[in-house]
Coordinates of C-alpha atoms in Angstrom, one line a residue:
X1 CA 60.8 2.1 -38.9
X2 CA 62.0 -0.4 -41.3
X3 CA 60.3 -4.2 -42.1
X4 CA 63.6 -5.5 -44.0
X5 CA 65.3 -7.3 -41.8
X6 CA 68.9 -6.9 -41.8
X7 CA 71.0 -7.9 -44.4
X8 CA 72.3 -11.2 -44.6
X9 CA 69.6 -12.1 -42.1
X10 CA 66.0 -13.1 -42.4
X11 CA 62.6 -13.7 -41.2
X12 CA 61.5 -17.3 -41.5
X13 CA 57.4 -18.2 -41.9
X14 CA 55.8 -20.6 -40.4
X15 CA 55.4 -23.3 -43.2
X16 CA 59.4 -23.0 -43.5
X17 CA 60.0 -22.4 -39.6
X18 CA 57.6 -26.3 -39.3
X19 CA 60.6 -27.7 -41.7
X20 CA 63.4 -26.4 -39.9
X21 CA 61.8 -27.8 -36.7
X22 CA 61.2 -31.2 -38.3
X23 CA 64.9 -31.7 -39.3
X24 CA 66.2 -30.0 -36.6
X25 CA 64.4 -32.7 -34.4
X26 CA 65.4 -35.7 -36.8
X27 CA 69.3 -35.0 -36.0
X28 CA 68.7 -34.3 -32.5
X29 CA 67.0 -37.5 -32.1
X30 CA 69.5 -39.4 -34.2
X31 CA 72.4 -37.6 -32.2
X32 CA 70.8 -38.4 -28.2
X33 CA 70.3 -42.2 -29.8
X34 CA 74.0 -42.4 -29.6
X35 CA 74.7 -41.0 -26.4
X36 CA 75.4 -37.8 -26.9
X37 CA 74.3 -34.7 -24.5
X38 CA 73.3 -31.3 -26.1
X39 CA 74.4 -28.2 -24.4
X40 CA 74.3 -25.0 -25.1
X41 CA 76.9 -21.6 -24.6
X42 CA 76.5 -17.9 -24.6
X43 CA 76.9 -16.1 -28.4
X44 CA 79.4 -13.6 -26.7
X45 CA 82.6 -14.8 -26.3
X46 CA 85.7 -12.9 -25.3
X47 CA 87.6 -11.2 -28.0
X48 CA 90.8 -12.3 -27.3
X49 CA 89.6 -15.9 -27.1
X50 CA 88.3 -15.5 -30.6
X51 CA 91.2 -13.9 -31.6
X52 CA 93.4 -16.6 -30.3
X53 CA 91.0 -19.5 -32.0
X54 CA 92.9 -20.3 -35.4
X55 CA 89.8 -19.7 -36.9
X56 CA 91.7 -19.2 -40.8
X57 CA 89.2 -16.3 -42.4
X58 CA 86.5 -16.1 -40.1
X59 CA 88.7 -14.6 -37.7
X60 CA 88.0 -11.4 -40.3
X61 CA 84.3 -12.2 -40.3
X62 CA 84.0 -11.4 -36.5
X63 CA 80.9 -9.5 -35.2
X64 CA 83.0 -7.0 -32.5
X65 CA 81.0 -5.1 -29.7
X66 CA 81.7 -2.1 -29.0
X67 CA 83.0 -1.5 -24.9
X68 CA 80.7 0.0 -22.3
X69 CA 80.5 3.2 -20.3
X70 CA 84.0 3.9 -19.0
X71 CA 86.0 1.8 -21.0
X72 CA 84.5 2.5 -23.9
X73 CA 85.7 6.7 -22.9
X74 CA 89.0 5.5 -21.6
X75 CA 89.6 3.7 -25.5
X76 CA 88.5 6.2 -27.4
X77 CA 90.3 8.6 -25.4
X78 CA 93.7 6.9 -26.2
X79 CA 94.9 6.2 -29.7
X80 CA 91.8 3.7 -30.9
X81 CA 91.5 0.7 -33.0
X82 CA 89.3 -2.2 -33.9
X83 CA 91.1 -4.5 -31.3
X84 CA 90.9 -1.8 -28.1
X85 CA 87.4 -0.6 -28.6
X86 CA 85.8 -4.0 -28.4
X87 CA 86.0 -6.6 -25.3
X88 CA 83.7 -9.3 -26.7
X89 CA 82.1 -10.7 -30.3
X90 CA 79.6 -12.7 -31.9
X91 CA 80.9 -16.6 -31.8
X92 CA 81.6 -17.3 -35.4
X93 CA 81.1 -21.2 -35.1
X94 CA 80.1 -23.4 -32.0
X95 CA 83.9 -25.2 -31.7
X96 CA 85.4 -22.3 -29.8
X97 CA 83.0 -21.8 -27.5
X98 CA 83.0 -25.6 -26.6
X99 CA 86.5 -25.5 -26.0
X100 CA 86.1 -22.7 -23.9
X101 CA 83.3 -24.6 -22.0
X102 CA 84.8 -27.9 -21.5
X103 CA 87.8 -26.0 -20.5
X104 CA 85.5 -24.8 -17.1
X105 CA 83.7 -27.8 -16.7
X106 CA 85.9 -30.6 -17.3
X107 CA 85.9 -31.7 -13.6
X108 CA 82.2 -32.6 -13.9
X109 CA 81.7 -34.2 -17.2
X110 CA 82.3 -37.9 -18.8
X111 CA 85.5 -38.7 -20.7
X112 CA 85.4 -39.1 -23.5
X113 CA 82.7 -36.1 -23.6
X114 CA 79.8 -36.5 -26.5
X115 CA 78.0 -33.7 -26.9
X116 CA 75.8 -31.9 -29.3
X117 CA 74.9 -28.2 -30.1
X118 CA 72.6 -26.4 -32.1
X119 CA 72.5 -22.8 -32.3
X120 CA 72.6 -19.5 -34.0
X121 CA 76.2 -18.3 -35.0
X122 CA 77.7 -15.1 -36.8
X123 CA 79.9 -14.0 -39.4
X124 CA 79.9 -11.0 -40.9
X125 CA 80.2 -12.5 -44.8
X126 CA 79.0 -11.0 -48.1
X127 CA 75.5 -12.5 -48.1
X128 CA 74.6 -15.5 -50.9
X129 CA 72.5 -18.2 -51.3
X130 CA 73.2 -21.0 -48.5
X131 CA 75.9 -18.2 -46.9
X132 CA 74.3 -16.0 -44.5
X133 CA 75.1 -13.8 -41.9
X134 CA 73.5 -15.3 -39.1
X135 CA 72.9 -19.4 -39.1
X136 CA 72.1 -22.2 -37.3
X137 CA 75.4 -25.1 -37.2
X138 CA 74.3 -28.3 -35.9
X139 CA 77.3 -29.6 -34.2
X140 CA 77.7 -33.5 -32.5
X141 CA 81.6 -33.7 -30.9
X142 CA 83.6 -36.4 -28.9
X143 CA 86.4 -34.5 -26.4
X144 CA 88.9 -36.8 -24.4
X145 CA 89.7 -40.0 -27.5
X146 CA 92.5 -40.0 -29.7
X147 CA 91.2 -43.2 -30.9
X148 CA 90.2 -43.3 -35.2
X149 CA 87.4 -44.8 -33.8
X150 CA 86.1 -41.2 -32.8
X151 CA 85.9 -40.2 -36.1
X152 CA 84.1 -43.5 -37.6
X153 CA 81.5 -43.0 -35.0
X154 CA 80.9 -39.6 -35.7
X155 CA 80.7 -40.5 -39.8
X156 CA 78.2 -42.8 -38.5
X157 CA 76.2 -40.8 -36.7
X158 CA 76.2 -38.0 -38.8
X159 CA 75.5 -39.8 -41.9
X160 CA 72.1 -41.8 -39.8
X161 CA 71.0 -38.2 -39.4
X162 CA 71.3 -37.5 -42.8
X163 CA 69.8 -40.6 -44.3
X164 CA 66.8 -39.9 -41.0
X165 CA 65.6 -36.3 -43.0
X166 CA 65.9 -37.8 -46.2
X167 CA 69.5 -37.6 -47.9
X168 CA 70.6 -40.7 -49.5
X169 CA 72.8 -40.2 -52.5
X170 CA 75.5 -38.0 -50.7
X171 CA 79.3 -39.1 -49.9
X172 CA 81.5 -38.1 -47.3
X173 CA 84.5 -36.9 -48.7
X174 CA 87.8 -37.6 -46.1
X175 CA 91.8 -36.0 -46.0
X176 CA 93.9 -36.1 -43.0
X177 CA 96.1 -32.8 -42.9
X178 CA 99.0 -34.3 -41.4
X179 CA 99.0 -36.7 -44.5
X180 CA 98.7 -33.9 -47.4
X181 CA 101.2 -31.3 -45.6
X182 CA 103.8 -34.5 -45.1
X183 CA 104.2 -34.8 -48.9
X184 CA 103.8 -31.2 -49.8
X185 CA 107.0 -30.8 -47.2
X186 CA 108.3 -33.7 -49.3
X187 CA 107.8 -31.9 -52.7
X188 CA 110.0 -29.0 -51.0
X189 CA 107.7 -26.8 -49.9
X190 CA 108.8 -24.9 -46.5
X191 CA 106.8 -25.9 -44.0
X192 CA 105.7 -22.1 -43.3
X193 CA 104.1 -21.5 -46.4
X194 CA 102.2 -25.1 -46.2
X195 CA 98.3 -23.1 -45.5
X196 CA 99.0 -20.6 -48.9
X197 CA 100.5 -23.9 -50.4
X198 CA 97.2 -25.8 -49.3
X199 CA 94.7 -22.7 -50.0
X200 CA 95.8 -23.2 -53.8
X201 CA 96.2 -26.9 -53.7
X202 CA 92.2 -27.3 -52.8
X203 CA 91.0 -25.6 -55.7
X204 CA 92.0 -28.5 -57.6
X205 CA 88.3 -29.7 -58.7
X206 CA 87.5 -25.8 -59.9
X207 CA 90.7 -25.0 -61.6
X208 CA 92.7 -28.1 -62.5
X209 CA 96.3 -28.7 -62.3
X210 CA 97.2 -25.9 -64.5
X211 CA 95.3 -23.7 -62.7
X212 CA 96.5 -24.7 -59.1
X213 CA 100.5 -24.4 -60.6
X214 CA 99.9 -20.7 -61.6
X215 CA 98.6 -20.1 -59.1
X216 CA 101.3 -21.2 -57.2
X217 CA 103.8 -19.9 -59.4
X218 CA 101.9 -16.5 -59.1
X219 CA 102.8 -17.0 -55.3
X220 CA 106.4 -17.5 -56.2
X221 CA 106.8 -20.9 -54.3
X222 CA 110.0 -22.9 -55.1
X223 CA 109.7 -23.7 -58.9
X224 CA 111.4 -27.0 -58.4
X225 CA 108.4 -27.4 -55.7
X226 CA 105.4 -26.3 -57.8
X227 CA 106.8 -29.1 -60.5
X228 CA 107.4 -31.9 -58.7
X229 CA 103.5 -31.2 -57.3
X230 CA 102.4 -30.8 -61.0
X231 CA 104.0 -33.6 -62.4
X232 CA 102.5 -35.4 -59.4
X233 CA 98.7 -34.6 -60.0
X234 CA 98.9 -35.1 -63.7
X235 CA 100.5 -37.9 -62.9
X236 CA 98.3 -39.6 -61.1
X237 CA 95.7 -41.2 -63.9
X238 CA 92.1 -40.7 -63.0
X239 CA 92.5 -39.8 -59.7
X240 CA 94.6 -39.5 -56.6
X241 CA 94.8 -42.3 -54.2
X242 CA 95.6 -42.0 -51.0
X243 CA 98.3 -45.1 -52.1
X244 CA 99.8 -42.2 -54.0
X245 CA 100.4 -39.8 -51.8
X246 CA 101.3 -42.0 -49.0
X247 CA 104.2 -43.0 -51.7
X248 CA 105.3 -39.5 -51.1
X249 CA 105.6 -39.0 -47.4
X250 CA 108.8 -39.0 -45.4
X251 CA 106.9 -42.0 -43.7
X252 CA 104.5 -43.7 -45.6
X253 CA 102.7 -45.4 -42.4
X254 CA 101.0 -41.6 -41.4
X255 CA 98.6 -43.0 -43.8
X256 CA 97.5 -45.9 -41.7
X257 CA 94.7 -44.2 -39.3
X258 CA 93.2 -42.8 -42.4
X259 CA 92.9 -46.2 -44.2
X260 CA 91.9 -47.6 -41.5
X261 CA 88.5 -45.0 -40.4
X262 CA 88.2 -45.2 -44.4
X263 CA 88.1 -48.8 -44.5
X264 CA 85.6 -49.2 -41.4
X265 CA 83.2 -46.2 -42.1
X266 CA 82.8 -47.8 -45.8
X267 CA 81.5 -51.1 -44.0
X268 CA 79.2 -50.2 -41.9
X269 CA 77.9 -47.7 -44.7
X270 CA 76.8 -50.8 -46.2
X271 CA 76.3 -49.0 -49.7
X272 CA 73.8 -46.6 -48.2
X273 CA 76.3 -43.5 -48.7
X274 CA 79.8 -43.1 -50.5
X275 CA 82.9 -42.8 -48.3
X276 CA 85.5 -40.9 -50.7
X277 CA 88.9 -40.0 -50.0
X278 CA 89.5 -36.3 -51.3
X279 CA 93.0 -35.5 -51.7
X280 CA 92.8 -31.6 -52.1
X281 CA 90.2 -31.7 -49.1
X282 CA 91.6 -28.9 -46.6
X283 CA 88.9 -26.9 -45.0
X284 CA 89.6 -23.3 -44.0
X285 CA 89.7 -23.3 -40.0
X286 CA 93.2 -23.3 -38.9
X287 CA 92.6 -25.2 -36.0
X288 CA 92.5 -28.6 -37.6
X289 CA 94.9 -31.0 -37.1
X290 CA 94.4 -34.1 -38.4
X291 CA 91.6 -35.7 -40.4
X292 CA 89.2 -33.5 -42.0
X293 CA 86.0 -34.5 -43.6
X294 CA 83.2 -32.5 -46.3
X295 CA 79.3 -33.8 -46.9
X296 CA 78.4 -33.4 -50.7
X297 CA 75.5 -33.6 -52.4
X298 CA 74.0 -33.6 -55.7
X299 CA 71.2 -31.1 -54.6
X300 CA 74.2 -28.5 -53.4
X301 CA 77.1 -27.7 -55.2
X302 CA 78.9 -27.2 -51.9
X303 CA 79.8 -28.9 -48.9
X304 CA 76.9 -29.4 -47.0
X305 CA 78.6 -30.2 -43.9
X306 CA 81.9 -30.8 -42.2
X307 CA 84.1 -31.0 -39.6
X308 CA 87.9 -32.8 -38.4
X309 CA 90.1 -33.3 -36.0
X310 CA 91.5 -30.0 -33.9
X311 CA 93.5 -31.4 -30.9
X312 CA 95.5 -28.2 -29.7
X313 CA 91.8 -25.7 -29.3
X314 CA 91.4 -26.7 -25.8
X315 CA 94.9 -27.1 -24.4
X316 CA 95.0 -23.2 -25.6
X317 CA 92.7 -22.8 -22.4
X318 CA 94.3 -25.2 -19.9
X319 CA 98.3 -25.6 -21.1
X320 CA 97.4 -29.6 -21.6
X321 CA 95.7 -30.7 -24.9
X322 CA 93.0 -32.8 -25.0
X323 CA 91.9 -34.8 -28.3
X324 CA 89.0 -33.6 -29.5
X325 CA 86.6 -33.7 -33.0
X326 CA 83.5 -32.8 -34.6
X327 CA 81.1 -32.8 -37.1
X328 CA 78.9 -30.3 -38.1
X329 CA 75.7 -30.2 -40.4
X330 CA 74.8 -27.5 -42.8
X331 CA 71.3 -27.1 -41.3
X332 CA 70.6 -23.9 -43.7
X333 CA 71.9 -25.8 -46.9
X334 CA 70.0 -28.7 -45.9
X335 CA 66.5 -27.1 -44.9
X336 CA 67.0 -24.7 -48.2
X337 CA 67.2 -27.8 -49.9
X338 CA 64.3 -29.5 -48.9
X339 CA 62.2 -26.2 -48.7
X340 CA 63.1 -26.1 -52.6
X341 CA 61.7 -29.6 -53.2
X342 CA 58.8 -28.8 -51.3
X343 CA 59.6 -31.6 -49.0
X344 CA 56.5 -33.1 -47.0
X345 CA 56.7 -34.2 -43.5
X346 CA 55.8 -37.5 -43.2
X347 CA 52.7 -38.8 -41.0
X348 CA 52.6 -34.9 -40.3
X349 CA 48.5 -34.6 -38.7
X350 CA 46.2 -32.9 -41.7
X351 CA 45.7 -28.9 -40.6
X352 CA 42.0 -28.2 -39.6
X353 CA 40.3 -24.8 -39.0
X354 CA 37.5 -24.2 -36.0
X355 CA 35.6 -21.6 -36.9
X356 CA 32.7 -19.9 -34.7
X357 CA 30.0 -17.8 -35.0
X358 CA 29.9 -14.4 -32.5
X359 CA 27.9 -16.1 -29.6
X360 CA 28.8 -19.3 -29.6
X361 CA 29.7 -20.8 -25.8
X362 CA 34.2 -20.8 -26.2
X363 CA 33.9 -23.2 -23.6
X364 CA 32.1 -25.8 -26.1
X365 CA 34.6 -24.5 -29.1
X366 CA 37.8 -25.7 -26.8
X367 CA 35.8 -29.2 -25.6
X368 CA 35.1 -29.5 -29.8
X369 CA 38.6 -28.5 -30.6
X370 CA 40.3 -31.0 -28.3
X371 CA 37.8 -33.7 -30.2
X372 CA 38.8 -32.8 -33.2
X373 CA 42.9 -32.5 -32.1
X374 CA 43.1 -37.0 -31.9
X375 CA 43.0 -36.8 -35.6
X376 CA 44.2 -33.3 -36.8
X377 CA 46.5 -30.2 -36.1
X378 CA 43.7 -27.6 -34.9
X379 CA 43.6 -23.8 -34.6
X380 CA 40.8 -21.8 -33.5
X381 CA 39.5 -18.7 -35.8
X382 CA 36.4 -16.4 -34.6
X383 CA 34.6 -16.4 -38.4
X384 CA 34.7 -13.4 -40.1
X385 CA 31.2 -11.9 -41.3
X386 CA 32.4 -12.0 -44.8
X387 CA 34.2 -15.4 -44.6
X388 CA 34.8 -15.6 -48.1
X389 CA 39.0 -13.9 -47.6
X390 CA 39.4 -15.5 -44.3
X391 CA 39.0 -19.1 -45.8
X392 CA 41.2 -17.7 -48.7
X393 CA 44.2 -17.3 -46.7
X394 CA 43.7 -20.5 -44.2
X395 CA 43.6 -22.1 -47.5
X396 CA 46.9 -20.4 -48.3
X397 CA 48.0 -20.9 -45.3
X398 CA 47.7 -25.1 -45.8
X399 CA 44.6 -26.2 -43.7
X400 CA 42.7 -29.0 -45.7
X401 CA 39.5 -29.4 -43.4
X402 CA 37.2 -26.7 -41.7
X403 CA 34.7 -27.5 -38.9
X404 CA 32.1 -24.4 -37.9
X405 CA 30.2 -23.9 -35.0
X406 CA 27.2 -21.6 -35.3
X407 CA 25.3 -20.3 -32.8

């Protein structure tokens, strides 16, 4: 039988596994500080739910299962394809299956809902480093408030969880949708196209403004449109402010919940973190709808977390829409990074190994271990008769102190 384990997945040790735990328990505690409640959802959902998510390219990245028994006989009996030989998949990110469960419990929970998740999720991607197949999102979302001030507070809170594990010089970069596709409708782009338009359009930072015009010329969008977007961006000086495309909206005041989460995330950053507006910044889920919002880093050179605005998700399971947004973490990113640094744990206890001879009374060795456990993370070992290897790998393995007990 094979060791490997599959590809695009991986065994983690112990040493890394203590990180993952550390951070992973840093954002929780951050995130139940503020009030919100963790819960957690099956990794099957149904496939036509995922399907019907808006999901932009991870809808292609889909773990499908196969149907059972019967149905499985009935589908491959008729003419089969991808869609009618499966029933269910792998959830792809944790905002689906949220929507899905608030959708059934609504009746017994708060409004506005604030609620974390952690957990494993799937996509079936072309493994890289920091892009695996199966990973761990750490999610914090507010459901029921339309307010701006839903997306401060969750800027806040995710940015305390960051500075909590030991991130300081990061910045959270901010768009709102509605803003970016106004003046690209402006510009003359049909409003159908607006996602290719948008795909092109945040590549800006990698390929420039040349680049992003042939590539939309390459497209063949409107000439007249690709220009006046062009002449815009080169335009612009050293950068795009949000002043600037405002200027080019139908109605420049669609600006004005975006200045003002900007504005009020900034001060209570208090210079601890960068809030940036990112004019390009479009993510690739489909089901945003408003503001939309990237963590950088200079340890990463991608986004090492995100989230925005997707108001319609939920109403596509009860035919009413509720507001809803979220943030998410890049727990792999993160913990990759700090595994690389060789990050230490602070006031984690010192490792100490128990050793004792063949003979010695175990109830004594548990009474001295539980001594010894006020001051130090303790494992028990029976010593080998050549001890010389054993203490080679505890060594390896980080314990610092040995106690033995000889008979």
């Amino acid at each position: 039988m094979k060791t490997n384990a599959l590809k695009g997945m991986r065994d983690i040790l112990p040493e890394e596994q203590k990180l993952r735990d550390y951070v992973q328990g840093k954002i929780l505690e951050t995130y139940r500080a503020a009030g919100f409640e963790r819960i957690s959802t099956p990794i099957l959902e149904d496939s036509e739910n995922l399907d019907k998510s808006d999901g932009g390219d991870n809808l292609n990245l889909i773990f499908k299962v196969l149907k059972r028994g019967e149905k499985l006989d009935a589908a491959l009996a008729a003419n089969p394809d991808a869609k009618t030989l499966s029933d269910m998949g792998l959830r792809y990110d944790l905002t689906l299956p949220l929507s899905r469960f608030y959708a059934a419990n609504k009746d017994n929970l708060q409004t506005p809902f604030k609620v974390i998740q952690t957990d494993r999720v799937y996509r079936a991607e072309r493994p890289q480093k920091g892009r695996l197949r199966e990973f761990v999102q750490c999610d914090i979302d507010i459901l029921g408030d339309s307010s701006p001030n839903a997306e401060v507070e969750l800027i806040d809170v995710t940015a305390r969880a960051m500075l909590a594990i030991g991130f300081k010089d990061f910045s959270i970069n901010i768009n709102d949708r509605r803003i970016l596709r106004n003046m690209l409708e402006n510009f003359g782009f049909a409003t159908d196209t607006l996602d290719s338009v948008c795909i092109s359009f945040d590549k800006l930072d990698k390929i420039g403004a040349d680049g992003v015009k042939a590539e939309l010329t390459e497209k063949a969008f409107p000439e007249a449109a690709v220009n006046a977007l062009y002449d815009f961006i080169t335009g612009a000086g050293d950068g795009i402010t949000l002043e600037q495309v405002a200027s080019k909206c139908a109605d420049p005041a669609i600006a004005d919940d975006l200045k003002y989460i900007m504005e009020t995330a900034s001060k209570i950053a208090g210079g601890r973190y960068k809030i940036t507006y990112c004019p390009n910044l479009v993510r690739g889920q489909g089901y945003y709808t408003g503001l939309v919002f990237e963590i950088a880093c200079p340890q990463f050179s991608g986004a090492v977390g995100g989230g925005g605005r997707y108001d319609n998700m939920i109403g596509k399971f009860i035919g009413q829409n509720v507001p809803a947004v979220g943030f998410s973490i890049g727990f792999e990113r993160i913990c990759g990074i700090l595994f690389d640094q060789k990050y230490q744990i602070p006031d984690a206890k010192e490792k100490c190994a128990l050793l004792y001879e063949d003979g010695v009374d175990f109830c004594e060795v548990m009474k001295k271990s539980e001594e010894l456990r006020k001051d130090y993370t303790v494992a028990i070992f029976k010593m080998n008769k050549k001890p010389g290897p054993q203490f080679a790998m505890l060594e390896k393995c980080g314990y610092t102190k040995f106690e033995k007990m000889k008979k």
